[in-house]
Coordinates of C-alpha atoms in Angstrom, one line a residue:
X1 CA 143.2 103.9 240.0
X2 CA 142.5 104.4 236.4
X3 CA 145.9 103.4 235.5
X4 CA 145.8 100.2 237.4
X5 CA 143.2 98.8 235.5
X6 CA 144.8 99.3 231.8
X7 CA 147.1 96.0 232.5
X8 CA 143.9 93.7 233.9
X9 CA 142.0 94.8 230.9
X10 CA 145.3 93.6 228.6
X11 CA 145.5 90.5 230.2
X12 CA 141.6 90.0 230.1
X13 CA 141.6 90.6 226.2
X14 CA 144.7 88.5 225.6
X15 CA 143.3 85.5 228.0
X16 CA 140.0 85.9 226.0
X17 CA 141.6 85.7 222.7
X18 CA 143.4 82.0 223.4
X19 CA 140.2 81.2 224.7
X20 CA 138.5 81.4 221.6
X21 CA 141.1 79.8 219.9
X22 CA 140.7 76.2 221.8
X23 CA 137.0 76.5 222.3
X24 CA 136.1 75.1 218.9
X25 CA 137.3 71.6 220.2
X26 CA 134.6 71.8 222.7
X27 CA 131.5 73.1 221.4
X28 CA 129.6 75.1 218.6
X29 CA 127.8 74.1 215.7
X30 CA 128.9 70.8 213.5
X31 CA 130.6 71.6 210.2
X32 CA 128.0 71.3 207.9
X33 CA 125.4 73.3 209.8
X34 CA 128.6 76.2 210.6
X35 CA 130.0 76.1 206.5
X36 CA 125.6 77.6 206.0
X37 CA 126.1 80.0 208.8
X38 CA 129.9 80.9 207.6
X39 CA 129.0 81.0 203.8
X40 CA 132.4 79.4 203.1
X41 CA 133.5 80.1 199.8
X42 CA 135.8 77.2 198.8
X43 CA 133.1 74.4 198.0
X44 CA 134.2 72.8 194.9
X45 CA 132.0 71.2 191.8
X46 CA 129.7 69.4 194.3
X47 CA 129.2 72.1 196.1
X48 CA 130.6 70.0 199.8
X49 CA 133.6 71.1 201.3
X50 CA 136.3 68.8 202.5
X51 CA 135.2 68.2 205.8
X52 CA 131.5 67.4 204.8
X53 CA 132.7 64.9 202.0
X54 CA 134.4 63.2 204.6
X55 CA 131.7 62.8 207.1
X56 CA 128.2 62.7 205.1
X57 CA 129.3 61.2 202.2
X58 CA 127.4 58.0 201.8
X59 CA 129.8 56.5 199.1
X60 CA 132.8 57.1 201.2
X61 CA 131.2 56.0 204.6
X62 CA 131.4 52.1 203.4
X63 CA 134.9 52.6 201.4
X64 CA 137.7 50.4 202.9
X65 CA 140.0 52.9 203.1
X66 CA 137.4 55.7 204.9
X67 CA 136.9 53.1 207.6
X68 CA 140.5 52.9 208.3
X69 CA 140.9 56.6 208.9
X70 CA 138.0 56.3 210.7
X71 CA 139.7 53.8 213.3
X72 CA 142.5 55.7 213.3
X73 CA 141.1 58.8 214.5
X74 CA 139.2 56.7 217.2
X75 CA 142.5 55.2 218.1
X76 CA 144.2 58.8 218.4
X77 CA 140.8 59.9 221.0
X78 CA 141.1 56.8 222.9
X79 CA 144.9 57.7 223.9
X80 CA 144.7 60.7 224.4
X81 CA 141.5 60.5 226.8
X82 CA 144.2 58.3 228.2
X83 CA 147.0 59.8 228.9
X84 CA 146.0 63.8 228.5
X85 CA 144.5 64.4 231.5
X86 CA 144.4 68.4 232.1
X87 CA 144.2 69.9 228.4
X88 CA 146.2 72.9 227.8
X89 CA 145.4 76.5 225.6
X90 CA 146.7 76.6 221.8
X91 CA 149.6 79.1 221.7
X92 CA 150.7 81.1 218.2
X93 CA 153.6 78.6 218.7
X94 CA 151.5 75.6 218.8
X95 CA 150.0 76.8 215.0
X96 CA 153.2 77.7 213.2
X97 CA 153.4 73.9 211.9
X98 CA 149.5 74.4 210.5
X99 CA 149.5 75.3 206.7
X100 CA 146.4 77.0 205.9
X101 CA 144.9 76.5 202.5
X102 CA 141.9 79.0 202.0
X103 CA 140.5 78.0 198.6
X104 CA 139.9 74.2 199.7
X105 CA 139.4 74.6 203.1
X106 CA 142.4 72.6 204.3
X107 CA 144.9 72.5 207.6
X108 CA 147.5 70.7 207.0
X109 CA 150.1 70.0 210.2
X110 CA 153.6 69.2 208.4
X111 CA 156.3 66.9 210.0
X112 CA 160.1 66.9 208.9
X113 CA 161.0 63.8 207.4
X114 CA 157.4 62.2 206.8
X115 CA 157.2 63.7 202.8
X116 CA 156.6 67.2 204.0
X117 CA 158.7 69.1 201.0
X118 CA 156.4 67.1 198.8
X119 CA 153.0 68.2 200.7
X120 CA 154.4 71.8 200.8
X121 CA 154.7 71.6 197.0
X122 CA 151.4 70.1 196.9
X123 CA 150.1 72.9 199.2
X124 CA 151.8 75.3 197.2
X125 CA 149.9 74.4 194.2
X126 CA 146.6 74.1 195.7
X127 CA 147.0 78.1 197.3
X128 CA 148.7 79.7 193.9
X129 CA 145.6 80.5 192.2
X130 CA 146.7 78.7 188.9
X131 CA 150.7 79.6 189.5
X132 CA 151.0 76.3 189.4
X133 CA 150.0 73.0 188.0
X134 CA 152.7 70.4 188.7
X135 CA 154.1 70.3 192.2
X136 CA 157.4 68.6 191.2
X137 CA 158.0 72.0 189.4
X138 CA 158.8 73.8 193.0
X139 CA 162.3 74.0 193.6
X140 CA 162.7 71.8 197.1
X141 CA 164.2 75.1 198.3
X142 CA 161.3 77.0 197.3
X143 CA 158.9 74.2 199.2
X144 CA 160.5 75.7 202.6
X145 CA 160.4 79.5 202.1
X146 CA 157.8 80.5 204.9
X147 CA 156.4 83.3 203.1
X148 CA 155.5 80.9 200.1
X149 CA 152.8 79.4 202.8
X150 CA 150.4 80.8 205.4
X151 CA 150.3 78.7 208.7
X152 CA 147.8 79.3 211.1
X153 CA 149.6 81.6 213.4
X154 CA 149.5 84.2 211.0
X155 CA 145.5 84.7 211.7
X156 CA 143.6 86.6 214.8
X157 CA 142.1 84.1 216.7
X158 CA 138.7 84.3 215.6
X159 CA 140.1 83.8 212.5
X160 CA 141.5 81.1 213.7
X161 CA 138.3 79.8 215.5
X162 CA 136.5 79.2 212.6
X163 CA 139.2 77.5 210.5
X164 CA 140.0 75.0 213.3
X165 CA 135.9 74.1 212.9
X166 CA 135.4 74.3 209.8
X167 CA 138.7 72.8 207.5
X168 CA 139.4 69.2 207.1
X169 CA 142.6 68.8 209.1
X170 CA 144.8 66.2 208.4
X171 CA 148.6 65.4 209.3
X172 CA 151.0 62.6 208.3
X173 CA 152.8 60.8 210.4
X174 CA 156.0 58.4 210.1
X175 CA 157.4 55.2 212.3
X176 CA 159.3 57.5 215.3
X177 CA 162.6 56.0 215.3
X178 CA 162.7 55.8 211.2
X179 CA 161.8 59.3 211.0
X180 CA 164.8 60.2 213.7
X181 CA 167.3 57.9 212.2
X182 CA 166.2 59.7 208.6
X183 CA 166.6 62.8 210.3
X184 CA 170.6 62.2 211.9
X185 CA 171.3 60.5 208.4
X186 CA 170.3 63.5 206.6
X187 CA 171.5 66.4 208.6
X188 CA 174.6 65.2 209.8
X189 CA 175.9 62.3 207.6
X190 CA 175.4 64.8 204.2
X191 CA 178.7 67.0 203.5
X192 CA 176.6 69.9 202.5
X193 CA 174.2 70.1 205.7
X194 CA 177.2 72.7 207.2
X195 CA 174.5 74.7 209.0
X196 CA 173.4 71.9 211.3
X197 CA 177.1 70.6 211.8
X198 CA 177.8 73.5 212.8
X199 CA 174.7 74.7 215.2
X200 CA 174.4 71.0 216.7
X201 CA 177.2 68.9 215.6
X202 CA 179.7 71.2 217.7
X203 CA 177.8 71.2 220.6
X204 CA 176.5 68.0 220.2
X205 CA 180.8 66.7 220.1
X206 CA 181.9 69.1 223.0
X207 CA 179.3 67.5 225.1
X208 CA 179.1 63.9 224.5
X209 CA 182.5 63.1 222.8
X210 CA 185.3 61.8 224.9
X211 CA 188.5 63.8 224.0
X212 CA 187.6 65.3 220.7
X213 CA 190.0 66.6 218.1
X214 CA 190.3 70.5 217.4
X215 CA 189.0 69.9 213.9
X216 CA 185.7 67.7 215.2
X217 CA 184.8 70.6 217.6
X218 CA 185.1 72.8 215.0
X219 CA 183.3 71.7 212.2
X220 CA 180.9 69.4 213.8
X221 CA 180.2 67.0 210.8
X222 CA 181.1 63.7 211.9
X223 CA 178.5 63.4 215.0
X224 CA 177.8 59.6 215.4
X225 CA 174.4 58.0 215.7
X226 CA 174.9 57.2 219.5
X227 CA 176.1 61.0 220.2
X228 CA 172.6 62.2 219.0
X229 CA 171.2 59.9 220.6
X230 CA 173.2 61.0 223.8
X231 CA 172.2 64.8 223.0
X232 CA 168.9 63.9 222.8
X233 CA 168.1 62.2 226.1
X234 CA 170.6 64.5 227.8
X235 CA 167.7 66.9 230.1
X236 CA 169.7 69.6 229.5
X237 CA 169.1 69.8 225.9
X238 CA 165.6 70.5 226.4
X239 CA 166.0 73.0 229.0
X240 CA 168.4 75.0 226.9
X241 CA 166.0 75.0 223.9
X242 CA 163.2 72.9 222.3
X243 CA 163.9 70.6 220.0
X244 CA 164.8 71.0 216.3
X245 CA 161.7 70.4 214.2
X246 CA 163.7 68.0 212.4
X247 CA 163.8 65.0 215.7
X248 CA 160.9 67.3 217.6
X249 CA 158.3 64.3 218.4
X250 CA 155.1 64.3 216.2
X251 CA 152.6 65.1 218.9
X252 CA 154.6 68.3 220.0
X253 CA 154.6 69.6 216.6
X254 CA 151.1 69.0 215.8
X255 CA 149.3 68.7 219.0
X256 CA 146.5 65.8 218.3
X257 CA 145.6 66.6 221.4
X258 CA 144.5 69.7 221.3
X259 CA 143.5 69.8 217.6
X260 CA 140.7 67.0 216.1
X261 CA 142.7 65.7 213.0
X262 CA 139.8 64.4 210.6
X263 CA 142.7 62.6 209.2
X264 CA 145.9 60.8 209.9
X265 CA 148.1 59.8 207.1
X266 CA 150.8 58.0 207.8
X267 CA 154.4 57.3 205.9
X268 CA 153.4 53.7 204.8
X269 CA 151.2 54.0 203.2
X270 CA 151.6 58.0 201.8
X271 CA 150.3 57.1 198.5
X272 CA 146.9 55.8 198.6
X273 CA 146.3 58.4 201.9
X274 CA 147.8 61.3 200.0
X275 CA 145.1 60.2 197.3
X276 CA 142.4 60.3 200.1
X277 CA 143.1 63.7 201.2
X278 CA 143.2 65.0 197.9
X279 CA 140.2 63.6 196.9
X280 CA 138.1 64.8 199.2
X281 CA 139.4 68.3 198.1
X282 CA 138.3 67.6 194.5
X283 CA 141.8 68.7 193.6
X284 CA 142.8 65.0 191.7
X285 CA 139.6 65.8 189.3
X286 CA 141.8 68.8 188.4
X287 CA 145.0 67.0 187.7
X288 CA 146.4 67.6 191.1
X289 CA 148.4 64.3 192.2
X290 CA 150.7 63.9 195.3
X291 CA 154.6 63.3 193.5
X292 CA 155.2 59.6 193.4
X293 CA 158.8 59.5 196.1
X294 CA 161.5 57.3 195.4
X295 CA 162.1 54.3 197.9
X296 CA 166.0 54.0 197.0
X297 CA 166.4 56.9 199.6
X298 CA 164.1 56.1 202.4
X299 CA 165.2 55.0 205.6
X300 CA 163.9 51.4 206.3
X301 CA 163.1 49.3 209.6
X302 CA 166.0 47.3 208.7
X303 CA 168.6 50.4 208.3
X304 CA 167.1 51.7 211.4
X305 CA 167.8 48.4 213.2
X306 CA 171.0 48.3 212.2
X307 CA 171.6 51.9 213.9
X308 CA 170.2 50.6 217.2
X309 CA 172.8 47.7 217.5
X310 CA 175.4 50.0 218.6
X311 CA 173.1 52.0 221.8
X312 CA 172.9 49.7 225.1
X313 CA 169.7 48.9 226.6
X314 CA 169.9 51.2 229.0
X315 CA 169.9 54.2 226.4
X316 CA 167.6 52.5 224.3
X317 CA 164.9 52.5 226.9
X318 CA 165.4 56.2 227.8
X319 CA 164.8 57.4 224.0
X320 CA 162.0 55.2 223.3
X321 CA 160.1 56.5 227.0
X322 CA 161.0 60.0 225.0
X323 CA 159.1 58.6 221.7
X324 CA 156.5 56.7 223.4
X325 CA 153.5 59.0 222.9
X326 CA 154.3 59.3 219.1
X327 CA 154.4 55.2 219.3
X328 CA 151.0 55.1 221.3
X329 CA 149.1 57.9 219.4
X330 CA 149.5 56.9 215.7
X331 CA 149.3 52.9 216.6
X332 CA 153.2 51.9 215.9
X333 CA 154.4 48.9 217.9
X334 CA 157.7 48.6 219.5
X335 CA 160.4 47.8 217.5
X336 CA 161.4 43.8 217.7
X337 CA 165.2 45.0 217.6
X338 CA 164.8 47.2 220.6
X339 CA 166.1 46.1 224.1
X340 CA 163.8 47.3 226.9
X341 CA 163.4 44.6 229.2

């Protein structure tokens, strides 16, 4: 009898432990009255930490901008009292997109293609203790290295607990069908992207490519736009694996959900809400600025149109029903060049 009981007290302990790590959504002490209790360590020269600059700041509480966050995280609670109607538990896998940074008490949720090797950077300055001063001075390359960043996975969950209640967390968030045409232009329209031709490009071709030559099922690097799009509302794709992070839809990376985002930054206007984040922080008093990006290379509504003109109706409306809660959550209306009537 003894031995029976060793897996129910396993699976007791390991159901506790993802309890704990989605209770903070639904009750506890606020932030200001958990940073006393938790002694955080991370308040900067006024002595607030992110999260209580944002919310009992009287100078920010009547700023433009801060009442435009503010609808937008009322926007994002609105939909998904909507449409979420049995909440889920966090898993380890639903964290590994959650940068942690300690010393400013941040959570930052990165997507692919909405300026994320720039935020890394800016991340990675803001954790290396002085390593760094200019975030245009990381190697791209180096941006991506996972150990270069903890994510919130790599905590135990009470750890976790109190970072989900007591960081300012804050995501960024892109147009849907930009970020995915910026995503098929980059990894499978760029010579040197040979891994992803090569993991999805072939498969991709065998499966959606009507007589294919020996050399495009080979090397995978001439996928065209309505192929991926093919791949991507095909259901076996996601019952063979999930989706690469890259084209992986914006709420299933970050969960907004599940997580309260105290902000939501979105692609454009990345500037002046990069500038919001980091002054909150207090890092811009210290020189810390978000890397101006250059507009020649961005993916525009126009360019993306001009994708869409070759995909019928049909397939149109099947992609954007897969898209639709990224379009509903972050407030982006339907495209005017889409066909879904």
């Amino acid at each position: 009898m003894r031995k029976s009981r060793v897996p129910r007290m396993v699976l007791a302990t390991c159901l506790g432990s993802l309890l704990l790590v989605i209770f903070y959504f639904q009750s506890g002490p606020g932030p200001v009255a958990e940073d006393r209790i938790l002694g955080s360590h991370w308040f900067g020269k006024t002595g607030r930490s992110p999260l209580q600059m944002l919310y009992d700041s009287d100078q920010l509480q009547h700023s433009p901008l801060h009442l435009v966050h503010q609808r937008r995280r009322e926007l994002l609670s609105q939909v998904c009292n909507r449409y979420t109607r049995k909440r889920r538990l966090l898993s380890p896998e639903d964290l590994r997109h959650l940068v942690v940074d300690d010393e400013h008490g941040l959570l930052y949720c990165y997507v692919p293609k909405v300026a994320c090797t720039n935020w890394k950077r800016v991340m990675m300055v803001l954790t290396g203790g002085g390593k760094y001063r200019d975030p245009l001075e990381i190697p791209a390359h180096e941006a991506h290295v996972p150990t270069n960043l903890k994510t919130l996975a790599d905590y135990s969950p009470t750890e976790i607990n109190r970072r989900l209640r007591t960081y300012l967390k804050f995501l960024f968030v892109r147009e849907p069908f930009e970020r995915l045409v910026s995503a098929y232009r980059n990894k499978f329209t760029r010579n040197y992207n040979t891994a992803f031709h090569r993991r999805y490009g072939t498969k991709i071709i065998r499966r959606h490519r009507q007589h294919p030559s020996p050399e495009a099922l080979a090397r995978g690097d001439d996928v065209r736009f309505e192929e991926f799009v093919y791949y991507l509302i095909d259901p076996r794709t996601r019952k063979e694996e999930p989706f690469n992070e890259h084209w992986e839809r914006a709420h299933s990376l970050c969960h907004p959900c599940l997580v309260h985002y105290d902000v939501v930054g979105k692609y454009e206007t990345l500037e002046e809400d990069a500038a919001y984040v980091l002054s909150l922080t207090g890092a811009d008093q210290a020189g810390v600025h978000f890397p101006s990006s250059s507009k020649v290379t961005r993916t525009t509504g126009s360019e993306t149109a001009h994708f869409f003109e070759g995909i019928r109706p049909f397939y149109q409306r099947r992609l954007f029903n897969l898209y639709k809660m990224d379009y509903l959550l972050f407030n982006y209306s339907i495209p005017s060049y889409l066909q879904l009537q």
